[in-house]
């Protein structure tokens, strides 16, 4: 079967309706394109869980602030389609701005997940999660999947999508997929392509720092001290650090030293700039 390319909702719905009539299970992987092995692993998980897989490619302007990289975000449609075709994806949906934001970005209805959208990444990128949640909800309504797969690299995004699905009673099962890493530990990301050779060499320090932080917490270190020393290590190597923070995994609430008890599920989240490239990463662990 060849892969269907679809740029309008009527065609998408006709195909999805046909699959539903045939009792197929539909899994969905939303992307902004520029696909790397991390995305491809999401597709593979989707294929294991469902009989049909839909991937969307849409660089969503609503999740970029005016000073971010919307214009320069890497767009590699031909290579993306080739990879998805090779993997045997059933349909690629490529909406345009008029489909996503018919009234324009400022006048369209939006969805905002409170609190979770404002903390950590949301503090540094106000409006980012509103843009993500709105686009994802719209894509869910267009594709109407049974299952959707998101990467754990964007852990806060994953939690926000889970909350959105729960709060709005969407009949969609959300699956989180483990972060894929380069051989030196750097989490795969489309933005890694912005790194020059020396930045790329240094970038591994971000995931290494998370491991050091985990080790310190496991050894009973004071959280604020551990956080401070990780920030200093990164800054000493030229990173501009937005945050390195230890949180409770399911709520992303802050944890205090006396809350660190056995079996506690924790996550370290970090965001830092190296040169002009902003990298994020996280590390989950149980104490
Ligand atoms: O993670 C991404 O690539 C984007 O935030 C998503 C989920 C496709 C929404 O635009």
Coordinates of C-alpha atoms and ligand atoms in Angstrom, one line a residue:
X1 CA 0.0 0.0 0.0
X2 CA 1.4 3.4 -0.9
X3 CA 1.4 6.3 1.6
X4 CA -1.4 8.8 1.2
X5 CA -0.5 12.5 1.3
X6 CA -3.3 14.6 2.4
X7 CA -3.7 18.4 2.6
X8 CA -7.4 18.8 3.2
X9 CA -9.7 17.8 6.0
X10 CA -12.4 16.3 3.8
X11 CA -10.0 13.9 2.2
X12 CA -8.5 13.1 5.6
X13 CA -12.0 12.4 7.1
X14 CA -13.0 10.2 4.2
X15 CA -9.9 8.1 4.7
X16 CA -10.3 7.9 8.5
X17 CA -14.1 7.0 8.1
X18 CA -13.2 4.2 5.7
X19 CA -10.7 2.8 8.2
X20 CA -13.2 3.1 11.1
X21 CA -15.8 1.2 9.0
X22 CA -13.2 -1.5 8.7
X23 CA -12.7 -1.5 12.5
X24 CA -9.1 -0.4 12.1
X25 CA -7.3 1.1 15.1
X26 CA -5.7 4.5 14.3
X27 CA -2.6 5.8 15.9
X28 CA -1.4 9.4 15.4
X29 CA 2.1 11.0 15.6
X30 CA 2.0 14.8 15.4
X31 CA 5.3 16.4 14.3
X32 CA 6.7 19.6 13.0
X33 CA 8.8 17.7 10.4
X34 CA 12.6 17.6 10.1
X35 CA 12.3 14.1 11.2
X36 CA 15.1 12.3 13.0
X37 CA 15.4 8.8 14.6
X38 CA 13.5 10.1 17.7
X39 CA 10.4 10.8 15.5
X40 CA 10.8 7.5 13.6
X41 CA 10.8 5.6 16.9
X42 CA 7.4 7.3 17.7
X43 CA 6.1 6.0 14.4
X44 CA 7.4 2.5 15.1
X45 CA 5.6 2.5 18.5
X46 CA 2.5 3.7 16.8
X47 CA 2.7 0.9 14.3
X48 CA 3.0 -1.7 17.1
X49 CA -0.1 -0.3 18.8
X50 CA -2.4 0.3 15.8
X51 CA -3.3 -1.0 12.4
X52 CA -3.1 2.4 10.7
X53 CA -0.7 5.2 11.4
X54 CA -1.2 8.9 10.6
X55 CA 1.7 11.4 10.9
X56 CA 1.1 15.1 10.7
X57 CA 3.7 17.6 9.6
X58 CA 2.9 21.2 10.5
X59 CA 5.3 23.9 11.8
X60 CA 2.9 25.5 14.2
X61 CA 3.4 29.3 14.3
X62 CA 1.3 29.6 17.5
X63 CA 3.9 27.9 19.6
X64 CA 6.7 30.3 18.5
X65 CA 7.2 33.7 20.1
X66 CA 8.2 36.6 17.8
X67 CA 11.9 36.2 18.9
X68 CA 12.0 32.5 18.3
X69 CA 13.1 30.5 15.2
X70 CA 9.8 30.0 13.3
X71 CA 11.2 31.3 10.0
X72 CA 14.4 29.4 10.2
X73 CA 13.0 26.2 11.7
X74 CA 14.3 23.4 9.5
X75 CA 11.8 22.3 6.9
X76 CA 12.8 19.1 5.0
X77 CA 9.6 17.9 3.6
X78 CA 10.9 15.7 0.8
X79 CA 13.3 13.8 3.1
X80 CA 10.6 13.5 5.7
X81 CA 8.2 12.0 3.3
X82 CA 10.8 9.6 2.0
X83 CA 11.5 8.3 5.5
X84 CA 7.9 8.0 6.4
X85 CA 7.2 6.1 3.2
X86 CA 10.0 3.7 3.9
X87 CA 8.6 3.0 7.3
X88 CA 5.2 2.2 5.8
X89 CA 3.2 5.1 7.3
X90 CA -0.4 5.0 6.0
X91 CA -1.1 8.7 5.7
X92 CA 0.7 12.0 6.1
X93 CA -1.5 15.0 6.9
X94 CA 0.0 18.4 6.1
X95 CA -2.5 21.1 7.1
X96 CA -1.8 24.7 6.2
X97 CA -2.3 27.9 8.3
X98 CA -5.8 28.6 6.9
X99 CA -6.9 25.2 8.1
X100 CA -5.3 25.5 11.5
X101 CA -6.2 29.1 12.2
X102 CA -9.0 30.1 9.9
X103 CA -9.6 33.4 11.8
X104 CA -5.9 34.1 12.0
X105 CA -3.7 33.2 15.0
X106 CA -4.9 36.0 17.2
X107 CA -8.6 35.6 16.6
X108 CA -9.0 31.8 16.7
X109 CA -10.3 29.9 19.7
X110 CA -7.5 28.5 21.8
X111 CA -7.1 26.0 24.6
X112 CA -4.9 26.6 27.6
X113 CA -4.0 24.1 30.3
X114 CA -3.6 26.1 33.5
X115 CA -0.7 25.9 35.9
X116 CA 1.2 23.1 34.1
X117 CA 1.6 25.4 31.2
X118 CA 2.9 28.3 33.3
X119 CA 5.7 26.6 35.2
X120 CA 9.3 25.6 34.2
X121 CA 9.4 25.7 30.4
X122 CA 6.2 27.9 30.4
X123 CA 8.0 30.5 32.5
X124 CA 10.7 31.0 29.9
X125 CA 8.4 30.6 26.9
X126 CA 5.1 32.3 27.8
X127 CA 2.4 31.2 25.3
X128 CA 4.3 28.2 24.1
X129 CA 2.1 25.5 25.7
X130 CA -1.0 27.4 24.7
X131 CA 0.2 27.1 21.1
X132 CA 1.1 23.4 21.5
X133 CA -2.2 22.5 23.2
X134 CA -4.3 24.4 20.7
X135 CA -2.6 22.8 17.7
X136 CA -2.7 19.3 19.2
X137 CA -6.4 19.6 20.1
X138 CA -7.2 20.7 16.6
X139 CA -5.1 18.0 15.1
X140 CA -6.8 15.4 17.4
X141 CA -10.2 16.7 16.2
X142 CA -9.2 16.5 12.6
X143 CA -7.6 13.0 12.7
X144 CA -9.7 11.5 15.5
X145 CA -7.2 8.9 16.5
X146 CA -7.6 6.1 19.0
X147 CA -4.0 6.5 20.1
X148 CA -1.4 9.3 19.9
X149 CA 2.3 9.0 20.6
X150 CA 4.6 11.8 22.0
X151 CA 8.2 11.8 22.9
X152 CA 9.3 12.0 26.6
X153 CA 12.0 14.5 25.6
X154 CA 9.3 17.1 25.8
X155 CA 8.1 15.8 29.1
X156 CA 6.2 18.8 30.2
X157 CA 4.4 18.9 26.8
X158 CA 3.5 15.2 27.3
X159 CA 2.0 15.9 30.7
X160 CA 0.1 18.8 29.3
X161 CA -1.4 16.7 26.5
X162 CA -2.4 14.0 29.0
X163 CA -4.1 16.7 31.1
X164 CA -5.9 18.1 28.1
X165 CA -7.2 14.7 27.1
X166 CA -8.4 14.0 30.6
X167 CA -9.9 17.4 31.2
X168 CA -11.7 17.5 27.8
X169 CA -12.7 13.8 27.9
X170 CA -11.1 13.0 24.6
X171 CA -11.3 9.3 23.8
X172 CA -7.6 9.1 22.9
X173 CA -4.9 7.0 24.6
X174 CA -1.7 9.0 25.0
X175 CA 1.6 7.0 24.8
X176 CA 4.9 8.5 26.0
X177 CA 8.0 7.3 24.2
X178 CA 11.5 7.2 25.6
X179 CA 13.9 9.8 24.4
X180 CA 16.3 8.7 21.7
X181 CA 19.9 9.9 22.2
X182 CA 23.0 10.3 20.1
X183 CA 25.9 8.1 21.1
X184 CA 27.4 10.8 23.4
X185 CA 24.0 11.2 25.2
X186 CA 22.7 14.3 23.5
X187 CA 18.9 14.0 23.2
X188 CA 17.8 13.9 19.5
X189 CA 16.1 17.1 18.4
X190 CA 15.5 19.0 15.2
X191 CA 17.2 22.0 16.7
X192 CA 20.5 20.0 17.1
X193 CA 21.1 20.8 13.5
X194 CA 21.7 24.5 14.5
X195 CA 24.8 23.5 16.5
X196 CA 28.2 24.2 15.0
X197 CA 31.1 21.7 15.5
X198 CA 32.4 23.1 18.8
X199 CA 28.8 23.6 20.2
X200 CA 27.9 20.1 19.2
X201 CA 31.0 18.7 21.1
X202 CA 30.0 20.7 24.2
X203 CA 26.3 19.8 24.0
X204 CA 26.8 16.4 25.5
X205 CA 27.4 18.2 28.8
X206 CA 23.7 18.8 29.2
X207 CA 22.8 15.1 29.5
X208 CA 25.9 14.4 31.6
X209 CA 25.0 17.1 34.0
X210 CA 21.6 15.5 34.5
X211 CA 23.3 12.2 35.4
X212 CA 25.6 14.0 37.9
X213 CA 22.5 15.7 39.5
X214 CA 20.8 12.3 39.8
X215 CA 23.9 10.8 41.4
X216 CA 24.1 13.7 43.9
X217 CA 20.4 13.3 44.9
X218 CA 20.9 9.5 45.2
X219 CA 23.8 10.3 47.6
X220 CA 21.6 12.5 49.7
X221 CA 22.9 15.9 48.6
X222 CA 20.9 19.0 49.3
X223 CA 18.7 19.7 46.3
X224 CA 19.4 23.4 46.0
X225 CA 23.2 22.8 46.3
X226 CA 23.1 20.1 43.7
X227 CA 21.0 22.3 41.4
X228 CA 23.5 25.2 41.9
X229 CA 26.5 23.1 41.1
X230 CA 24.9 21.8 37.9
X231 CA 24.1 25.3 36.7
X232 CA 27.7 26.4 37.5
X233 CA 29.2 23.4 35.6
X234 CA 27.1 24.3 32.5
X235 CA 27.8 28.0 32.8
X236 CA 31.5 27.3 33.1
X237 CA 31.3 25.6 29.8
X238 CA 29.6 28.5 28.1
X239 CA 25.9 27.5 28.5
X240 CA 23.3 30.1 29.3
X241 CA 21.1 28.2 31.7
X242 CA 17.3 28.8 31.9
X243 CA 16.7 26.1 34.5
X244 CA 18.0 22.8 36.0
X245 CA 15.3 21.6 38.4
X246 CA 14.3 18.5 40.3
X247 CA 10.5 17.9 40.3
X248 CA 8.0 15.2 41.3
X249 CA 7.4 13.3 38.0
X250 CA 3.6 13.2 37.8
X251 CA 2.8 16.7 38.9
X252 CA 6.1 18.6 38.1
X253 CA 5.7 20.1 41.6
X254 CA 8.9 21.1 43.4
X255 CA 10.3 18.7 45.9
X256 CA 12.0 19.6 49.2
X257 CA 14.8 17.7 50.8
X258 CA 12.6 16.0 53.4
X259 CA 10.1 14.9 50.7
X260 CA 12.8 12.7 49.1
X261 CA 11.8 9.3 50.4
X262 CA 12.2 5.8 49.1
X263 CA 10.3 5.0 45.9
X264 CA 9.7 8.6 45.1
X265 CA 9.4 9.2 41.4
X266 CA 11.5 12.2 40.4
X267 CA 12.5 14.0 37.2
X268 CA 15.3 16.5 36.5
X269 CA 14.4 19.0 33.8
X270 CA 16.8 21.3 32.1
X271 CA 16.9 24.0 29.4
X272 CA 20.0 25.8 28.4
X273 CA 21.3 27.7 25.4
X274 CA 24.6 27.0 23.7
X275 CA 25.4 29.7 21.2
X276 CA 22.0 30.5 19.6
X277 CA 20.6 27.0 20.1
X278 CA 18.3 26.3 23.0
X279 CA 18.4 22.6 24.2
X280 CA 16.1 20.9 26.6
X281 CA 16.5 17.5 28.3
X282 CA 15.2 15.5 31.3
X283 CA 16.0 12.5 33.3
X284 CA 13.4 10.4 35.2
X285 CA 14.4 8.3 38.1
X286 CA 13.1 6.6 41.3
X287 CA 15.0 7.1 44.5
Ligands
LIG1 O1 6.6 18.3 19.7 C1 6.3 18.8 18.6 O2 6.9 18.6 17.6 C2 5.2 19.9 18.6 O3 5.1 20.6 19.8 C3 3.8 19.3 18.3 C4 3.4 18.3 19.3 C5 3.8 18.6 16.9 C6 2.7 20.4 18.2 O4 3.0 21.3 17.2

